[in-house]
Coordinates of C-alpha atoms and ligand atoms in Angstrom, one line a residue:
M247 CA -207.7 -68.4 -20.9
R248 CA -206.4 -66.9 -17.7
R249 CA -206.3 -63.1 -17.8
G250 CA -202.6 -63.6 -17.4
G251 CA -202.5 -65.8 -20.5
A252 CA -203.9 -62.9 -22.5
V253 CA -201.2 -60.8 -21.0
L254 CA -198.6 -63.3 -22.2
L255 CA -200.1 -63.3 -25.7
A256 CA -200.1 -59.5 -25.7
L257 CA -196.5 -59.4 -24.5
V258 CA -195.4 -61.8 -27.2
L259 CA -197.3 -60.0 -30.0
A260 CA -195.9 -56.7 -28.7
G261 CA -192.4 -58.3 -28.8
L262 CA -192.0 -57.6 -25.1
V263 CA -191.5 -61.3 -24.3
L264 CA -189.4 -63.5 -26.5
W265 CA -191.4 -66.6 -27.3
V266 CA -188.7 -69.3 -27.3
P267 CA -190.6 -72.5 -28.2
G268 CA -187.5 -74.7 -27.8
C269 CA -186.9 -73.6 -24.2
R270 CA -189.3 -76.2 -22.8
Q271 CA -189.9 -79.9 -23.6
Q272 CA -193.6 -79.7 -24.7
E273 CA -194.0 -76.0 -25.4
T274 CA -197.7 -75.5 -25.9
P275 CA -199.4 -72.2 -25.9
A276 CA -202.2 -73.7 -23.8
E277 CA -199.6 -74.5 -21.1
D278 CA -198.2 -70.9 -21.2
E279 CA -201.7 -69.5 -21.2
D280 CA -202.2 -71.3 -17.8
L281 CA -199.2 -69.5 -16.3
I282 CA -200.1 -67.1 -13.4
V283 CA -198.7 -63.7 -14.5
V284 CA -197.2 -61.8 -11.5
G285 CA -196.0 -58.2 -11.8
V286 CA -193.4 -57.5 -9.1
S287 CA -192.4 -53.9 -8.4
Q288 CA -189.1 -53.9 -6.4
V289 CA -187.5 -50.9 -4.7
G290 CA -184.1 -51.3 -6.2
A291 CA -180.7 -52.9 -5.4
E292 CA -179.6 -50.6 -2.6
S293 CA -178.4 -53.3 -0.2
D294 CA -177.3 -56.9 0.2
W295 CA -180.7 -57.6 1.7
R296 CA -182.6 -56.2 -1.3
V297 CA -180.5 -58.2 -3.7
A298 CA -181.3 -61.4 -1.8
C299 CA -185.0 -60.5 -1.7
S300 CA -185.1 -60.0 -5.5
E301 CA -183.3 -63.4 -6.1
S302 CA -185.9 -65.0 -3.9
M303 CA -188.8 -63.6 -5.9
K304 CA -187.2 -64.6 -9.3
E305 CA -186.5 -68.1 -8.0
V306 CA -190.1 -68.8 -6.8
F307 CA -192.0 -67.1 -9.7
S308 CA -190.5 -69.3 -12.4
Q309 CA -192.1 -70.8 -15.4
E310 CA -191.4 -74.2 -14.0
N311 CA -193.5 -73.3 -11.0
G312 CA -196.3 -72.1 -13.2
Y313 CA -195.6 -68.4 -13.3
R314 CA -194.7 -65.7 -15.8
L315 CA -192.8 -63.0 -13.8
L316 CA -192.7 -59.4 -14.9
F317 CA -190.0 -57.9 -12.6
E318 CA -189.5 -54.1 -12.4
D319 CA -186.6 -52.5 -10.5
A320 CA -187.5 -48.9 -9.5
Q321 CA -184.0 -47.7 -8.9
Q322 CA -185.2 -46.5 -5.4
K323 CA -187.7 -44.1 -6.9
Q324 CA -191.4 -44.2 -5.9
E325 CA -192.5 -42.7 -9.2
N326 CA -190.9 -45.7 -11.1
Q327 CA -192.9 -48.1 -8.8
I328 CA -196.1 -46.3 -9.7
L329 CA -195.3 -46.4 -13.4
A330 CA -194.6 -50.2 -13.1
I331 CA -197.9 -50.8 -11.3
R332 CA -199.7 -48.9 -14.1
K333 CA -197.9 -51.0 -16.7
F334 CA -199.0 -54.2 -14.9
I335 CA -202.6 -52.9 -14.8
Q336 CA -202.5 -52.1 -18.6
L337 CA -201.1 -55.6 -19.3
G338 CA -203.8 -57.2 -17.1
V339 CA -201.5 -59.3 -14.9
D340 CA -203.1 -61.8 -12.5
Y341 CA -201.4 -60.4 -9.4
I342 CA -199.4 -57.3 -8.4
V343 CA -196.6 -57.8 -5.8
L344 CA -195.5 -54.4 -4.4
L345 CA -192.4 -54.0 -2.3
P346 CA -193.0 -50.3 -1.4
I347 CA -190.0 -47.9 -0.9
V348 CA -192.0 -45.7 1.5
E349 CA -195.4 -46.0 3.3
E350 CA -197.1 -42.9 1.8
G351 CA -198.3 -42.1 -1.8
W352 CA -199.9 -45.3 -2.9
E353 CA -203.7 -44.8 -2.6
S354 CA -204.5 -43.6 -6.1
V355 CA -202.5 -46.2 -8.0
L356 CA -203.8 -49.0 -5.7
L357 CA -207.4 -47.7 -6.4
E358 CA -206.6 -48.2 -10.1
A359 CA -205.5 -51.7 -9.4
E360 CA -208.7 -52.4 -7.4
E361 CA -210.8 -50.9 -10.3
A362 CA -209.0 -53.2 -12.7
G363 CA -209.8 -56.2 -10.4
I364 CA -206.1 -57.1 -9.9
P365 CA -205.2 -58.2 -6.3
V366 CA -202.2 -56.5 -4.7
I367 CA -199.9 -58.2 -2.3
V368 CA -197.6 -55.9 -0.2
V369 CA -194.2 -57.4 0.6
D370 CA -191.6 -56.2 3.1
R371 CA -192.4 -52.6 4.0
A372 CA -196.0 -51.5 4.6
V373 CA -198.3 -49.0 2.7
D374 CA -200.5 -46.4 4.4
V375 CA -203.7 -47.0 2.5
P376 CA -207.2 -48.3 3.4
S377 CA -206.7 -52.0 4.1
E378 CA -209.2 -53.0 1.3
L379 CA -206.7 -51.9 -1.3
Y380 CA -204.4 -54.8 -0.7
E381 CA -204.8 -58.5 0.1
T382 CA -202.1 -58.8 2.8
R383 CA -198.6 -57.7 3.8
V384 CA -195.8 -60.3 4.0
G385 CA -192.8 -59.0 6.0
S386 CA -191.0 -58.3 9.2
D387 CA -192.2 -56.6 12.4
F388 CA -189.7 -53.8 12.3
L389 CA -190.6 -52.3 15.7
A390 CA -190.0 -55.7 17.3
E391 CA -186.6 -55.9 15.6
G392 CA -185.6 -52.5 17.0
E393 CA -186.9 -53.5 20.5
M394 CA -184.7 -56.6 20.4
A395 CA -181.7 -54.4 19.7
A396 CA -182.7 -51.8 22.3
A397 CA -183.1 -54.5 25.0
W398 CA -179.6 -55.9 24.2
L399 CA -178.1 -52.3 24.3
E400 CA -179.7 -51.5 27.7
E401 CA -178.1 -54.6 29.1
R402 CA -174.8 -53.8 27.4
F403 CA -174.6 -50.2 28.8
A404 CA -176.2 -51.0 32.2
G405 CA -174.2 -49.0 34.8
Q406 CA -172.4 -46.8 32.3
S407 CA -172.9 -43.2 33.5
Q408 CA -172.9 -41.6 30.0
V409 CA -173.7 -43.2 26.6
S410 CA -173.1 -41.1 23.5
V411 CA -175.3 -42.3 20.6
I412 CA -175.2 -41.7 16.8
H413 CA -178.3 -42.9 14.8
I414 CA -177.9 -43.7 11.1
Q415 CA -181.5 -44.0 9.8
G416 CA -182.8 -45.9 6.8
T417 CA -184.8 -44.5 3.9
P418 CA -187.0 -41.8 5.5
G419 CA -190.6 -42.9 5.6
S420 CA -190.0 -46.5 4.9
T421 CA -191.6 -48.9 7.5
A422 CA -188.2 -50.4 8.3
Q423 CA -186.9 -47.0 9.2
V424 CA -190.1 -46.0 11.1
G425 CA -190.1 -49.2 13.2
R426 CA -186.4 -49.4 13.9
T427 CA -186.2 -45.6 14.7
A428 CA -189.2 -45.8 17.1
A429 CA -187.5 -48.5 19.1
L430 CA -184.3 -46.5 19.6
E431 CA -186.2 -43.3 20.4
A432 CA -188.2 -45.2 23.1
A433 CA -184.9 -46.5 24.5
L434 CA -183.4 -42.9 24.5
G435 CA -186.6 -41.8 26.4
R436 CA -186.1 -44.6 29.0
N437 CA -182.4 -43.9 29.6
W438 CA -181.7 -40.3 30.6
N439 CA -177.9 -41.0 30.5
W440 CA -178.0 -41.8 26.8
T441 CA -177.2 -38.7 24.7
L442 CA -178.1 -38.6 21.0
L443 CA -175.2 -36.8 19.3
A444 CA -176.7 -37.0 15.8
Q445 CA -179.5 -38.6 13.8
M446 CA -178.6 -38.9 10.1
D447 CA -180.1 -40.4 6.9
G448 CA -178.0 -43.3 5.6
D449 CA -180.7 -44.3 3.1
F450 CA -179.8 -48.0 3.8
T451 CA -176.7 -47.7 1.6
Q452 CA -173.0 -48.0 2.5
A453 CA -172.0 -45.0 0.4
K454 CA -174.5 -42.6 2.0
S455 CA -173.7 -43.8 5.5
Y456 CA -169.9 -43.4 5.0
E457 CA -170.5 -39.9 3.6
V458 CA -172.7 -38.7 6.5
M459 CA -170.4 -40.2 9.2
V460 CA -167.3 -38.6 7.6
N461 CA -169.1 -35.2 7.5
F462 CA -170.1 -35.6 11.2
L463 CA -166.6 -36.6 12.3
E464 CA -165.1 -33.7 10.4
E465 CA -167.6 -31.2 11.8
H466 CA -167.4 -32.4 15.4
H467 CA -163.7 -33.1 15.5
S468 CA -164.1 -36.9 16.3
P469 CA -166.0 -36.8 19.6
P470 CA -166.3 -39.7 22.1
I471 CA -168.8 -42.1 20.6
D472 CA -170.2 -45.2 22.6
L473 CA -172.9 -46.5 20.2
V474 CA -173.8 -46.3 16.6
Y475 CA -177.3 -47.6 15.8
C476 CA -177.4 -48.4 12.0
E477 CA -180.7 -49.4 10.5
N478 CA -179.2 -52.1 8.1
D479 CA -175.9 -54.0 7.5
N480 CA -174.8 -51.8 4.7
E481 CA -175.1 -48.6 6.8
A482 CA -172.9 -50.3 9.4
F483 CA -170.2 -51.1 6.7
G484 CA -170.1 -47.5 5.6
T485 CA -170.1 -46.1 9.2
I486 CA -167.4 -48.5 10.4
Q487 CA -165.2 -47.6 7.4
A488 CA -165.5 -43.9 8.3
L489 CA -164.9 -44.4 12.0
E490 CA -161.8 -46.6 11.5
E491 CA -160.4 -44.0 9.0
Y492 CA -160.7 -41.5 11.9
G493 CA -158.9 -43.7 14.3
Y494 CA -161.9 -45.2 16.2
V495 CA -161.9 -48.9 17.2
C496 CA -165.3 -50.6 16.6
G497 CA -166.3 -53.5 18.8
A498 CA -165.2 -54.7 22.2
G499 CA -163.5 -51.9 24.1
G500 CA -164.5 -49.4 21.4
V501 CA -167.6 -48.2 19.6
T502 CA -170.6 -50.5 19.9
V503 CA -172.1 -50.8 16.4
V504 CA -175.5 -52.5 16.0
C505 CA -177.4 -53.1 12.7
F506 CA -180.2 -55.1 11.0
D507 CA -180.6 -57.6 8.3
A508 CA -177.9 -60.3 9.1
T509 CA -176.7 -60.9 5.6
R510 CA -173.6 -63.0 5.2
N511 CA -171.4 -59.9 5.0
G512 CA -173.1 -58.4 8.1
L513 CA -172.5 -61.7 10.0
R514 CA -168.9 -61.8 8.9
W515 CA -168.2 -58.2 10.2
C516 CA -169.9 -59.3 13.4
M517 CA -167.9 -62.5 13.7
E518 CA -164.8 -60.3 13.3
G519 CA -166.1 -58.2 16.2
R520 CA -166.4 -54.9 14.3
I521 CA -170.2 -55.1 14.6
S522 CA -171.4 -56.0 18.1
L523 CA -175.0 -57.1 17.4
V524 CA -176.9 -58.0 14.2
V525 CA -180.7 -58.4 14.2
E526 CA -182.0 -60.7 11.5
C527 CA -184.6 -59.6 9.0
D528 CA -185.4 -62.4 6.5
P529 CA -185.2 -61.2 2.8
L530 CA -186.2 -64.5 1.4
L531 CA -189.9 -63.5 1.0
G532 CA -190.6 -65.2 -2.3
P533 CA -191.9 -68.5 -0.9
L534 CA -194.3 -66.8 1.6
T535 CA -195.5 -64.5 -1.2
E536 CA -196.1 -67.5 -3.4
Q537 CA -198.0 -69.3 -0.6
V538 CA -200.3 -66.2 -0.4
I539 CA -201.0 -66.3 -4.1
Q540 CA -201.8 -70.0 -3.9
K541 CA -204.2 -69.3 -1.1
L542 CA -205.9 -66.6 -3.2
E543 CA -206.0 -69.0 -6.1
A544 CA -207.8 -71.5 -3.8
G545 CA -210.2 -68.8 -2.7
E546 CA -208.9 -68.9 0.9
T547 CA -209.3 -66.0 3.3
L548 CA -206.0 -64.4 4.2
K549 CA -204.7 -62.7 7.4
K550 CA -203.9 -59.1 6.9
E551 CA -200.3 -59.6 7.8
Y552 CA -197.8 -62.5 7.7
N553 CA -194.7 -61.7 9.8
T554 CA -191.3 -63.4 9.4
A555 CA -189.3 -64.5 12.4
Q556 CA -186.2 -62.7 13.6
R557 CA -183.3 -63.3 16.0
C558 CA -180.1 -61.6 17.1
F559 CA -176.5 -62.5 16.5
T560 CA -173.4 -61.5 18.5
P561 CA -169.7 -62.3 17.6
Q562 CA -169.2 -65.1 20.1
E563 CA -171.8 -67.4 18.4
L564 CA -170.7 -67.0 14.8
T565 CA -168.4 -69.2 12.8
E566 CA -167.5 -69.2 9.1
E567 CA -169.1 -72.6 8.7
F568 CA -172.4 -71.3 10.1
I569 CA -172.3 -68.2 8.0
A570 CA -171.3 -70.0 4.8
Q571 CA -174.4 -72.2 5.0
R572 CA -176.8 -69.3 5.4
A573 CA -179.2 -68.9 2.6
Y574 CA -178.4 -65.2 2.1
Ligands
LIG683 C1 -186.2 -54.5 5.6 C2 -185.9 -53.8 4.3 C3 -184.8 -52.9 4.4 C4 -183.5 -53.7 4.8 C5 -182.5 -52.9 4.0 O1 -187.2 -55.4 5.5 O2 -187.0 -53.0 3.9 O3 -184.5 -52.4 3.1 O4 -183.3 -53.7 6.2 C6 -183.2 -52.7 2.7 O5 -181.3 -53.6 3.8 O6 -182.6 -51.7 2.0

């Protein structure tokens, strides 16, 4: 019996998993005992991107595909992720998939997973631990994403004598925030005529970004703003809502707003012209994560990182037909 099968049995006996014999054609314990049990610790549901990412994980780690998925939503609290990992260890899952909220604070719990002999796969953001504590990371190159945005912005503002910038950051200490911030800060260093008016934490949510932008506009009596650099789509939604309430025009001839993710909603706001540039960051990480598990099952050696591709979108190239057919 796979270790995971013992987990399944334990879960059923503990009443944690409803054993529904009728839910499959030939329900046989042996078949279920062959399932690969995967414990997924997810950040939360803070953004459209995160919701799409979770759906991708649930879709790929299905019983039909040979998996038993234990999915834990941490409500954006690292302590809940650590509790979830410890639960997975106690249950003796076959694999732990960690989507870490921030980079720091994982060494002790990943040491526990290593001591339990459970492989850990890091997905999306990175963890700052000795590399032997996880098999690989599957996710984006966030610095490269930011550099794509910065290059477009330097062309957009070439020749403009003064550029006033507001920076809405993602969750402090998350790899997406670290990489996207580093790219903007490098651009600020290269362009002496760019002035950073404010750097505020939008925590990747629409509500927090709206709140911090309203507070800024109140406090600074709606100053001239040329560029708002938002570290995800949802921050752009909140920021633009606040700017428009204070009489700003966002888009051509007004405030240039750039953001990251390229969810359908983000692309729609860009097609309408309110967002000037969206940098794609693929949330559909389930299939790549499953490929990694299959490689581990086959005893294959892994690379330490598998990056997803990304591209930029501007209003001119977007249509409703194109957006509607997008997978997220
Ligand atoms: C990026 C991911 C970020 C998204 C946000 O890979 O970590 O977290 O950009 C999400 O939308 O909240």
